[in-house]
Short mmCIF file of C-alpha atoms in Angstrom, two decimals:
data_model
loop_
_atom_site.label_atom_id
_atom_site.label_comp_id
_atom_site.label_asym_id
_atom_site.label_seq_id
_atom_site.Cartn_x
_atom_site.Cartn_y
_atom_site.Cartn_z
CA MET X 57 -199.72 -134.25 28.40
CA GLU X 58 -201.68 -131.23 29.07
CA ARG X 59 -199.20 -129.86 31.38
CA MET X 60 -196.47 -130.13 28.93
CA ALA X 61 -198.56 -128.48 26.25
CA LEU X 62 -199.18 -125.70 29.03
CA THR X 63 -195.59 -125.39 29.35
CA ARG X 64 -194.73 -125.45 25.83
CA SER X 65 -197.25 -122.69 24.83
CA ALA X 66 -196.03 -120.64 27.63
CA LEU X 67 -192.62 -121.06 26.86
CA ARG X 68 -193.19 -120.12 23.23
CA LEU X 69 -195.25 -117.11 24.65
CA PHE X 70 -192.13 -116.28 27.00
CA SER X 71 -189.58 -116.70 24.31
CA GLY X 72 -191.17 -114.54 21.92
CA ARG X 73 -191.45 -111.78 24.52
CA PHE X 74 -187.91 -112.64 25.64
CA THR X 75 -186.78 -112.17 22.07
CA GLN X 76 -188.59 -108.78 21.60
CA ALA X 77 -186.90 -107.45 24.97
CA CYS X 78 -183.75 -108.59 23.75
CA GLN X 79 -184.09 -106.42 20.41
CA VAL X 80 -185.29 -103.51 21.95
CA ARG X 81 -182.33 -103.58 24.31
CA GLY X 82 -180.25 -104.18 21.10
CA TYR X 83 -181.00 -100.95 19.57
CA ALA X 84 -180.52 -99.05 22.72
CA ASP X 85 -176.94 -100.69 22.87
CA ALA X 86 -175.78 -99.02 19.72
CA PRO X 87 -175.01 -95.44 20.57
CA SER X 88 -175.23 -92.73 17.87
CA MET X 89 -173.10 -89.82 17.79
CA SER X 90 -174.32 -87.08 15.44
CA LEU X 91 -171.85 -84.82 13.92
CA THR X 92 -172.11 -81.44 12.66
CA PHE X 93 -169.00 -80.34 10.91
CA ALA X 94 -168.87 -77.24 9.30
CA ALA X 95 -166.86 -73.97 8.33
CA PRO X 96 -168.35 -70.70 7.67
CA SER X 97 -168.10 -71.06 4.02
CA GLN X 98 -168.83 -75.08 3.81
CA VAL X 99 -170.72 -78.14 5.09
CA LEU X 100 -168.74 -81.11 5.48
CA TYR X 101 -170.99 -82.98 7.85
CA ASN X 102 -174.68 -82.08 8.89
CA ASN X 103 -176.30 -84.02 11.49
CA ILE X 104 -174.46 -87.14 10.33
CA SER X 105 -174.04 -90.29 12.55
CA VAL X 106 -170.49 -91.25 12.95
CA LYS X 107 -168.46 -93.48 14.84
CA GLN X 108 -165.38 -91.55 16.06
CA ILE X 109 -163.85 -88.40 15.64
CA ASP X 110 -160.24 -87.45 16.49
CA VAL X 111 -159.68 -83.78 17.11
CA PRO X 112 -156.50 -81.53 17.92
CA SER X 113 -157.14 -79.06 20.94
CA PHE X 114 -155.28 -77.22 22.95
CA SER X 115 -155.80 -79.00 26.10
CA GLY X 116 -154.77 -82.19 23.95
CA SER X 117 -155.76 -84.23 21.24
CA PHE X 118 -158.71 -86.73 22.16
CA GLY X 119 -160.94 -89.04 20.38
CA ILE X 120 -164.32 -88.35 20.52
CA LEU X 121 -166.67 -91.73 20.98
CA PRO X 122 -170.68 -91.98 21.43
CA ALA X 123 -171.52 -91.20 24.84
CA HIS X 124 -168.47 -89.13 25.49
CA VAL X 125 -168.52 -86.78 28.37
CA PRO X 126 -170.09 -83.45 27.45
CA THR X 127 -167.22 -80.73 26.80
CA LEU X 128 -166.19 -77.63 25.14
CA ALA X 129 -162.57 -77.52 23.58
CA VAL X 130 -160.72 -74.93 21.31
CA LEU X 131 -159.29 -76.32 18.45
CA LYS X 132 -155.64 -75.93 17.56
CA PRO X 133 -154.18 -76.44 13.88
CA GLY X 134 -154.00 -79.83 12.93
CA VAL X 135 -155.80 -82.54 11.47
CA VAL X 136 -159.39 -83.92 12.18
CA THR X 137 -160.26 -87.63 11.60
CA VAL X 138 -163.85 -88.75 11.27
CA PHE X 139 -164.44 -92.50 11.29
CA GLU X 140 -167.57 -93.03 9.30
CA ASN X 141 -170.26 -95.63 10.05
CA ASP X 142 -169.46 -97.76 7.25
CA GLY X 143 -165.72 -97.93 8.17
CA SER X 144 -164.10 -95.30 5.83
CA THR X 145 -161.73 -92.55 7.26
CA LYS X 146 -161.71 -89.10 6.38
CA LYS X 147 -158.98 -86.75 7.32
CA PHE X 148 -159.44 -82.86 7.28
CA PHE X 149 -156.75 -80.22 7.98
CA VAL X 150 -158.38 -77.48 10.45
CA SER X 151 -157.01 -74.03 11.24
CA SER X 152 -158.89 -73.10 14.40
CA GLY X 153 -162.37 -73.03 15.94
CA THR X 154 -164.30 -75.05 18.86
CA VAL X 155 -165.80 -78.31 19.51
CA THR X 156 -168.87 -78.98 21.60
CA ILE X 157 -169.92 -82.18 22.76
CA ASN X 158 -173.47 -82.09 24.39
CA GLU X 159 -175.35 -84.31 26.79
CA ASP X 160 -177.32 -85.89 24.08
CA SER X 161 -174.17 -87.05 21.87
CA THR X 162 -174.57 -84.20 19.33
CA VAL X 163 -171.06 -82.96 18.37
CA GLN X 164 -170.69 -79.71 16.79
CA LEU X 165 -167.30 -79.10 15.06
CA LEU X 166 -166.91 -75.49 14.06
CA ALA X 167 -163.94 -74.79 12.37
CA GLU X 168 -162.60 -71.22 10.74
CA GLU X 169 -161.49 -72.98 7.87
CA ALA X 170 -161.13 -76.87 7.11
CA VAL X 171 -159.84 -78.55 3.94
CA PRO X 172 -159.42 -82.36 3.00
CA VAL X 173 -155.86 -83.14 3.87
CA ASP X 174 -155.40 -84.88 0.22
CA THR X 175 -155.69 -81.16 -1.27
CA LEU X 176 -152.71 -79.86 0.86
CA ASP X 177 -149.57 -79.13 -1.13
CA ILE X 178 -146.48 -80.03 0.83
CA SER X 179 -144.36 -77.36 -1.03
CA ALA X 180 -146.74 -74.73 -0.59
CA ALA X 181 -146.92 -75.51 3.16
CA LYS X 182 -142.92 -75.41 3.64
CA GLU X 183 -142.85 -72.23 1.72
CA LEU X 184 -145.49 -70.90 4.05
CA LEU X 185 -143.37 -71.99 6.91
CA ALA X 186 -140.27 -70.31 5.82
CA GLN X 187 -142.31 -66.93 5.21
CA SER X 188 -143.60 -67.10 8.66
CA GLN X 189 -140.37 -67.88 9.87
CA SER X 190 -138.78 -64.95 8.45
CA GLN X 191 -141.96 -62.40 9.30
CA LEU X 192 -141.20 -63.77 13.30
CA ALA X 193 -137.61 -62.35 12.73
CA SER X 194 -138.40 -59.10 11.24
CA ALA X 195 -141.47 -58.81 13.41
CA SER X 196 -141.27 -55.67 15.76
CA SER X 197 -144.27 -55.23 17.85
CA GLU X 198 -145.97 -57.81 20.32
CA VAL X 199 -148.84 -57.83 17.95
CA ALA X 200 -146.89 -58.99 15.00
CA LYS X 201 -144.57 -61.34 16.77
CA ALA X 202 -147.98 -63.02 17.89
CA GLU X 203 -149.10 -63.16 14.59
CA ALA X 204 -146.18 -64.43 13.17
CA GLU X 205 -146.06 -67.17 15.76
CA ILE X 206 -149.72 -68.11 15.25
CA SER X 207 -148.58 -68.72 11.38
CA ILE X 208 -145.56 -70.24 12.05
CA GLU X 209 -147.99 -72.89 14.27
CA VAL X 210 -150.34 -73.33 11.26
CA SER X 211 -147.53 -73.74 8.74
CA GLU X 212 -145.74 -76.39 10.96
CA ALA X 213 -149.16 -78.25 11.48
CA LEU X 214 -149.64 -78.14 7.82
CA VAL X 215 -146.52 -79.63 6.92
CA LYS X 216 -146.94 -82.22 9.27
CA ALA X 217 -150.32 -82.89 7.78
CA CYS X 218 -148.92 -83.56 4.40
CA GLU X 219 -146.13 -85.80 5.38
CA SER V 283 -202.44 -17.93 -26.14
CA GLN V 284 -204.28 -21.41 -25.74
CA GLN V 285 -201.97 -22.51 -28.46
CA VAL V 286 -198.78 -21.22 -26.62
CA ARG V 287 -200.27 -23.26 -23.40
CA GLY V 288 -200.80 -26.43 -25.41
CA MET V 289 -197.29 -26.38 -26.95
CA ALA V 290 -195.49 -25.56 -23.42
CA THR V 291 -197.91 -28.33 -22.00
CA LEU V 292 -196.39 -30.81 -24.63
CA LYS V 293 -192.86 -30.16 -23.82
CA MET V 294 -193.25 -30.29 -20.21
CA ILE V 295 -195.16 -33.54 -20.67
CA SER V 296 -192.35 -34.99 -23.15
CA ILE V 297 -189.83 -34.09 -20.58
CA ARG V 298 -191.69 -35.82 -17.70
CA LEU V 299 -191.82 -38.79 -20.01
CA LYS V 300 -188.19 -39.03 -20.59
CA SER V 301 -187.48 -39.09 -17.03
CA VAL V 302 -189.90 -41.39 -15.88
CA LYS V 303 -188.19 -43.74 -18.70
CA ASN V 304 -184.99 -43.44 -17.35
CA ILE V 305 -186.06 -44.06 -14.01
CA GLN V 306 -187.37 -47.28 -14.99
CA LYS V 307 -184.18 -48.10 -16.85
CA ILE V 308 -182.21 -47.28 -13.73
CA THR V 309 -184.64 -49.41 -11.72
CA GLN V 310 -184.73 -52.45 -13.92
CA SER V 311 -180.91 -52.44 -14.43
CA MET V 312 -181.04 -52.64 -10.11
CA LYS V 313 -183.35 -55.56 -10.09
CA MET V 314 -181.09 -57.52 -12.20
CA VAL V 315 -178.16 -56.71 -10.18
CA SER V 316 -179.95 -57.45 -7.02
CA ALA V 317 -181.21 -60.87 -8.76
CA ALA V 318 -177.70 -61.65 -9.49
CA LYS V 319 -176.26 -60.71 -5.73
CA TYR V 320 -179.11 -62.54 -4.42
CA THR V 321 -178.52 -65.77 -6.08
CA LYS V 322 -174.92 -65.83 -4.75
CA ALA V 323 -175.96 -64.66 -1.35
CA GLU V 324 -178.33 -67.53 -1.11
CA ARG V 325 -175.98 -70.19 -2.40
CA GLU V 326 -173.51 -68.75 0.19
CA LEU V 327 -176.05 -68.69 2.97
CA LYS V 328 -177.15 -72.45 2.25
CA LEU V 329 -173.41 -73.48 3.18
CA ALA V 330 -173.17 -71.13 5.92
CA ARG V 331 -176.55 -72.40 7.58
CA PRO V 332 -175.17 -75.64 9.32
CA TYR V 333 -172.25 -73.79 10.53
CA GLY V 334 -174.55 -70.98 12.19
CA ILE V 335 -177.06 -73.44 13.36
CA GLY V 336 -174.38 -75.23 15.15
CA ALA V 337 -172.79 -72.50 16.65
CA GLN V 338 -176.20 -71.81 18.74
CA GLU V 339 -176.27 -75.47 19.88
CA PHE V 340 -174.35 -75.31 22.79
CA TYR V 341 -176.16 -72.55 24.41
CA LYS V 342 -179.51 -74.23 23.94
CA LYS V 343 -177.94 -77.60 25.03
CA ALA V 344 -176.29 -76.21 28.45
CA GLU V 345 -179.58 -74.12 28.89
CA VAL V 346 -177.74 -70.68 29.14
CA LYS V 347 -180.02 -68.03 30.22
CA GLY V 348 -179.62 -64.35 29.96
CA GLU V 349 -179.13 -62.39 33.29
CA GLU V 350 -180.99 -59.36 34.41
CA GLY V 351 -177.94 -57.44 35.83
CA GLU V 352 -177.07 -54.12 36.13
CA LYS V 353 -174.44 -54.08 33.13
CA GLY V 354 -177.63 -53.83 30.87
CA GLN V 355 -178.27 -55.01 27.47
CA LEU V 356 -176.20 -55.28 24.39
CA ILE V 357 -177.79 -55.24 20.91
CA ILE V 358 -175.92 -55.69 17.87
CA ALA V 359 -178.18 -54.46 14.72
CA VAL V 360 -177.10 -55.75 11.61
CA SER V 361 -178.08 -53.80 8.35
CA SER V 362 -175.99 -52.16 5.62
CA ASP V 363 -175.05 -49.22 4.11
CA ARG V 364 -177.45 -49.05 1.26
CA GLY V 365 -181.32 -48.36 0.70
CA LEU V 366 -183.98 -48.78 -1.56
CA CYS V 367 -184.24 -52.30 -0.08
CA GLY V 368 -188.11 -52.07 1.14
CA ALA V 369 -188.58 -52.66 4.78
CA VAL V 370 -185.30 -54.25 5.79
CA HIS V 371 -183.46 -51.43 7.56
CA SER V 372 -186.73 -49.76 9.27
CA SER V 373 -187.65 -52.99 10.79
CA ILE V 374 -184.53 -53.42 12.52
CA GLY V 375 -184.54 -49.82 13.66
CA ARG V 376 -188.25 -49.89 14.76
CA ILE V 377 -187.20 -52.89 17.03
CA VAL V 378 -184.16 -51.35 18.47
CA LYS V 379 -186.59 -48.31 19.39
CA THR V 380 -188.63 -50.10 21.24
CA ASP V 381 -186.20 -52.03 22.89
CA ILE V 382 -184.29 -48.88 24.24
CA ALA V 383 -187.42 -47.06 25.33
CA ALA V 384 -188.41 -50.79 27.29
CA ASN V 385 -184.62 -50.92 28.66
CA PRO V 386 -182.77 -47.81 28.73
CA ASN V 387 -179.75 -49.23 30.04
CA THR V 388 -178.92 -50.46 26.43
CA LYS V 389 -175.91 -50.23 24.38
CA VAL V 390 -176.17 -50.89 20.64
CA VAL V 391 -173.64 -51.73 18.10
CA ILE V 392 -175.03 -50.81 14.99
CA VAL V 393 -173.40 -52.73 11.73
CA GLY V 394 -174.30 -50.52 8.47
CA ASP V 395 -174.97 -46.78 8.29
CA LYS V 396 -178.74 -47.22 7.39
CA VAL V 397 -179.66 -47.88 10.97
CA ARG V 398 -177.57 -45.42 12.52
CA ASN V 399 -179.37 -42.90 10.57
CA ILE V 400 -182.66 -43.94 12.02
CA LEU V 401 -181.35 -44.00 15.71
CA GLN V 402 -179.16 -41.09 15.30
CA ARG V 403 -181.44 -38.49 16.42
CA LEU V 404 -183.06 -39.70 19.60
CA TYR V 405 -180.61 -42.30 20.78
CA ALA V 406 -177.16 -41.15 19.90
CA LYS V 407 -175.91 -41.68 23.47
CA ASN V 408 -177.17 -45.39 23.17
CA ILE V 409 -175.06 -46.02 20.18
CA ALA V 410 -171.76 -47.74 21.36
CA MET V 411 -170.14 -48.42 17.94
CA VAL V 412 -170.91 -48.15 14.38
CA VAL V 413 -169.35 -50.36 11.50
CA THR V 414 -169.47 -48.81 7.92
CA GLU V 415 -168.81 -50.12 4.64
CA VAL V 416 -170.91 -52.77 5.13
CA GLY V 417 -172.89 -54.44 2.15
CA ARG V 418 -170.99 -54.05 -0.95
CA LYS V 419 -169.02 -56.97 -1.06
CA PRO V 420 -170.07 -60.31 0.65
CA ALA V 421 -169.35 -60.80 4.08
CA VAL V 422 -166.88 -63.35 5.07
CA PHE V 423 -165.92 -64.58 8.41
CA GLY V 424 -162.99 -62.09 8.67
CA ASP V 425 -165.24 -59.48 8.66
CA ALA V 426 -167.33 -60.95 11.31
CA ALA V 427 -164.02 -61.70 13.28
CA LEU V 428 -162.89 -57.79 12.97
CA VAL V 429 -166.24 -56.78 14.50
CA ALA V 430 -166.21 -59.31 17.32
CA GLN V 431 -162.50 -58.39 17.97
CA SER V 432 -163.69 -54.51 18.10
CA ILE V 433 -166.35 -55.30 20.39
CA ILE V 434 -164.18 -57.49 22.60
CA ASN V 435 -161.56 -54.72 22.41
CA SER V 436 -163.85 -51.91 23.64
CA GLY V 437 -164.62 -53.47 26.52
CA ILE V 438 -168.46 -53.52 26.32
CA GLU V 439 -169.66 -55.25 29.23
CA PHE V 440 -173.54 -56.63 29.51
CA SER V 441 -175.62 -58.66 31.24
CA LYS V 442 -177.81 -60.20 28.45
CA GLY V 443 -177.39 -59.32 24.54
CA LYS V 444 -178.94 -59.88 21.43
CA ILE V 445 -178.10 -59.98 17.63
CA LEU V 446 -181.01 -58.21 15.31
CA PHE V 447 -181.14 -59.31 12.18
CA ASN V 448 -183.41 -60.08 9.17
CA ALA V 449 -183.62 -64.11 8.69
CA PHE V 450 -184.37 -65.04 5.19
CA ARG V 451 -187.52 -67.28 4.45
CA THR V 452 -188.14 -66.92 0.73
CA VAL V 453 -187.96 -64.59 -2.13
CA VAL V 454 -190.73 -62.29 -1.31
CA SER V 455 -190.47 -62.55 2.74
CA PHE V 456 -188.18 -61.93 5.36
CA ARG V 457 -188.55 -62.10 9.22
CA THR V 458 -186.58 -59.81 11.61
CA THR V 459 -185.28 -62.06 14.03
CA GLU V 460 -183.33 -61.95 17.23
CA MET V 461 -180.23 -64.13 18.16
CA PRO V 462 -179.53 -64.62 21.86
CA LEU V 463 -175.89 -63.44 23.09
CA TYR V 464 -174.50 -64.49 26.57
CA SER V 465 -171.91 -63.14 28.34
CA GLN V 466 -169.07 -65.35 30.06
CA ASN V 467 -170.83 -65.06 33.10
CA ALA V 468 -174.00 -66.37 31.91
CA VAL V 469 -172.51 -69.34 30.57
CA ALA V 470 -170.54 -69.94 33.71
CA ASN V 471 -173.80 -69.85 35.68
CA ALA V 472 -175.82 -72.21 33.25
CA SER V 473 -177.68 -74.82 34.74
CA LYS V 474 -176.35 -77.51 32.55
CA LEU V 475 -172.90 -76.21 32.92
CA PRO V 476 -171.57 -78.56 35.46
CA VAL V 477 -172.63 -81.39 33.15
CA TYR V 478 -169.62 -80.34 30.83
CA ASP V 479 -166.42 -81.62 31.75
CA SER V 480 -162.83 -79.82 32.38
CA LEU V 481 -164.02 -76.39 31.42
CA ASP V 482 -161.69 -73.38 32.70
CA SER V 483 -162.29 -69.61 32.30
CA ASP V 484 -159.91 -69.54 29.60
CA VAL V 485 -161.58 -72.02 27.23
CA ILE V 486 -165.10 -70.60 28.13
CA GLN V 487 -163.60 -66.92 26.99
CA SER V 488 -162.03 -68.49 23.67
CA TYR V 489 -165.64 -70.34 23.08
CA THR V 490 -167.72 -66.98 23.58
CA GLU V 491 -165.48 -65.00 21.45
CA PHE V 492 -165.26 -67.26 18.80
CA SER V 493 -168.93 -67.83 18.70
CA LEU V 494 -169.38 -64.08 18.97
CA ALA V 495 -167.87 -64.04 15.57
CA SER V 496 -169.67 -67.05 14.36
CA LEU V 497 -172.86 -65.67 15.06
CA LEU V 498 -172.30 -62.45 13.50
CA PHE V 499 -171.49 -63.87 10.51
CA TYR V 500 -174.54 -66.29 10.09
CA SER V 501 -176.53 -63.12 10.97
CA MET V 502 -174.33 -61.13 8.20
CA LYS V 503 -175.17 -63.73 5.69
CA GLU V 504 -178.82 -64.07 6.62
CA ASN V 505 -179.21 -60.41 6.40
CA ALA V 506 -177.52 -59.96 3.20
CA THR V 507 -179.85 -62.29 1.48
CA SER V 508 -183.01 -61.07 2.93
CA GLU V 509 -181.79 -57.45 1.72
CA GLN V 510 -180.83 -58.43 -2.04
CA SER V 511 -184.07 -60.06 -2.40
CA SER V 512 -185.89 -57.49 -0.78
CA ARG V 513 -184.13 -54.72 -3.33
CA MET V 514 -185.08 -57.30 -6.02
CA THR V 515 -188.92 -56.96 -4.98
CA ALA V 516 -188.76 -53.27 -4.33
CA MET V 517 -187.10 -52.22 -7.76
CA ASP V 518 -189.59 -54.67 -9.64
CA ASN V 519 -192.52 -52.86 -8.02
CA ALA V 520 -190.89 -49.36 -8.86
CA SER V 521 -190.39 -50.29 -12.57
CA LYS V 522 -193.97 -51.55 -12.72
CA ASN V 523 -195.40 -48.26 -11.41
CA ALA V 524 -192.88 -46.39 -13.66
CA GLY V 525 -194.40 -48.43 -16.49
CA GLU V 526 -197.99 -47.58 -15.47
CA MET V 527 -196.87 -43.79 -15.26
CA ILE V 528 -195.32 -43.93 -18.67
CA ASP V 529 -198.31 -45.63 -20.25
CA LYS V 530 -200.51 -42.55 -18.70
CA LEU V 531 -197.85 -39.75 -19.52
CA THR V 532 -197.91 -41.01 -23.39
CA MET V 533 -201.64 -41.42 -23.29
CA THR V 534 -201.78 -37.69 -22.07
CA PHE V 535 -198.99 -36.60 -24.41
CA ASN V 536 -200.83 -38.05 -27.52
CA ARG V 537 -204.17 -36.63 -26.59
CA THR V 538 -202.44 -33.18 -25.90
CA ARG V 539 -200.56 -33.42 -29.17
CA GLN V 540 -203.77 -34.36 -31.17
CA ALA V 541 -205.45 -31.27 -29.28
CA VAL V 542 -202.54 -28.85 -30.43
CA ILE V 543 -203.02 -30.34 -33.98
CA THR V 544 -206.84 -29.97 -33.95
CA ARG V 545 -206.74 -26.34 -32.46
CA GLU V 546 -204.15 -25.51 -35.38
CA LEU V 547 -206.31 -26.97 -37.95
CA ILE V 548 -209.60 -24.94 -36.50
CA GLU V 549 -207.64 -21.67 -36.64
CA ILE V 550 -206.46 -22.31 -40.18
CA ILE V 551 -209.71 -23.55 -41.56
CA SER V 552 -211.70 -20.70 -39.62
CA GLY V 553 -209.14 -18.29 -40.94
CA ALA V 554 -209.57 -19.13 -44.65
CA ALA V 555 -213.35 -19.37 -44.25
CA ALA V 556 -213.42 -15.86 -42.79
CA LEU V 557 -211.48 -14.65 -45.93
CA GLU V 558 -213.77 -16.63 -48.36
CA THR V 559 -216.85 -14.96 -46.78
CA LYS V 560 -215.25 -11.47 -47.36
CA ASN V 561 -214.62 -12.17 -50.72
#
């Protein structure tokens, strides 16, 4: 009888500690990723915790999840998709920039220009594409050709983002 | 002859008074203009701050260190073309001077005429490049990109570098700060760089070039805000001083005017008295 009471109280003590230990591990298991997504003239996310970010880069488009391996990448014109913690998704078109993923799971997405995709006008994008193509055709110097090619790349990505 | 002198002094005082009143009008309007520009600059700075701070994060997290190499030091001094803004330009000039005195192997890229004027006399051969037409309109990223591109195109090599600018604190205070600049070599030798995956020299080069433009843009925004707030304070003080001078001059003017009138009266009365006694 005594032994049972002892074991029962010991179990209660043990179980309490056990659930506490579980809780602590629980927090450690939910990793967080802090995103700072900004352009020179606007802030889109400032140290906000998000679930996932898809970025278009010159070394390929990739998705960033918490505890992603640290890396640097250069952004290509394209769409950045941010999956927020409450389940919503936001898409932004970026022109260029860099993305840094650090060891402590902080991500800095610095875009030269970033706009929400739903503010894009597909007819204006197609017009820009036609303009850049004619620019390339009439380009004379190497620099002008390169600038026209960049313009084409951006407008093609713009049109793709609108569709 | 004393009467003549009185009149002449009166004229002189009234000329002086008019000119000080004009000065007060000018400084007051300059203060209004600066206040408007300051509000805009501060708004844009608030939006640019996360960008600027984000651009410095990698160098902190990767623990990149400046090297002590023979390629020397690069200082980018951010100021503007316009004066009458308190200690904004002189504080930058002072720090550049002490820095060059400490490390003679230093190249300076100057953004804005004012610091160029400060450094021209003694350190002309340290000046690598000067950027003018700065400060009239608010800076945009394109401006910073242009400066960064010129620096890259000029082929300036450095082992360690910094951007000197005035960080904005409050309307009445700013702090002259420096932001470190790292060469591609320094990044490649960073202690935590191996942690970063799949980096080749192309990525590092693009990254350092883009962050040069980003950091420059951020420092230009901070400096512009500090400059406008400093000018606002300076012009406000100037208006107050002009106001004090006007009060003092008005007092002197009235006193002199009354003295002249009194003298005239005395002369008239003593002349009349002399005629009466003669009769």
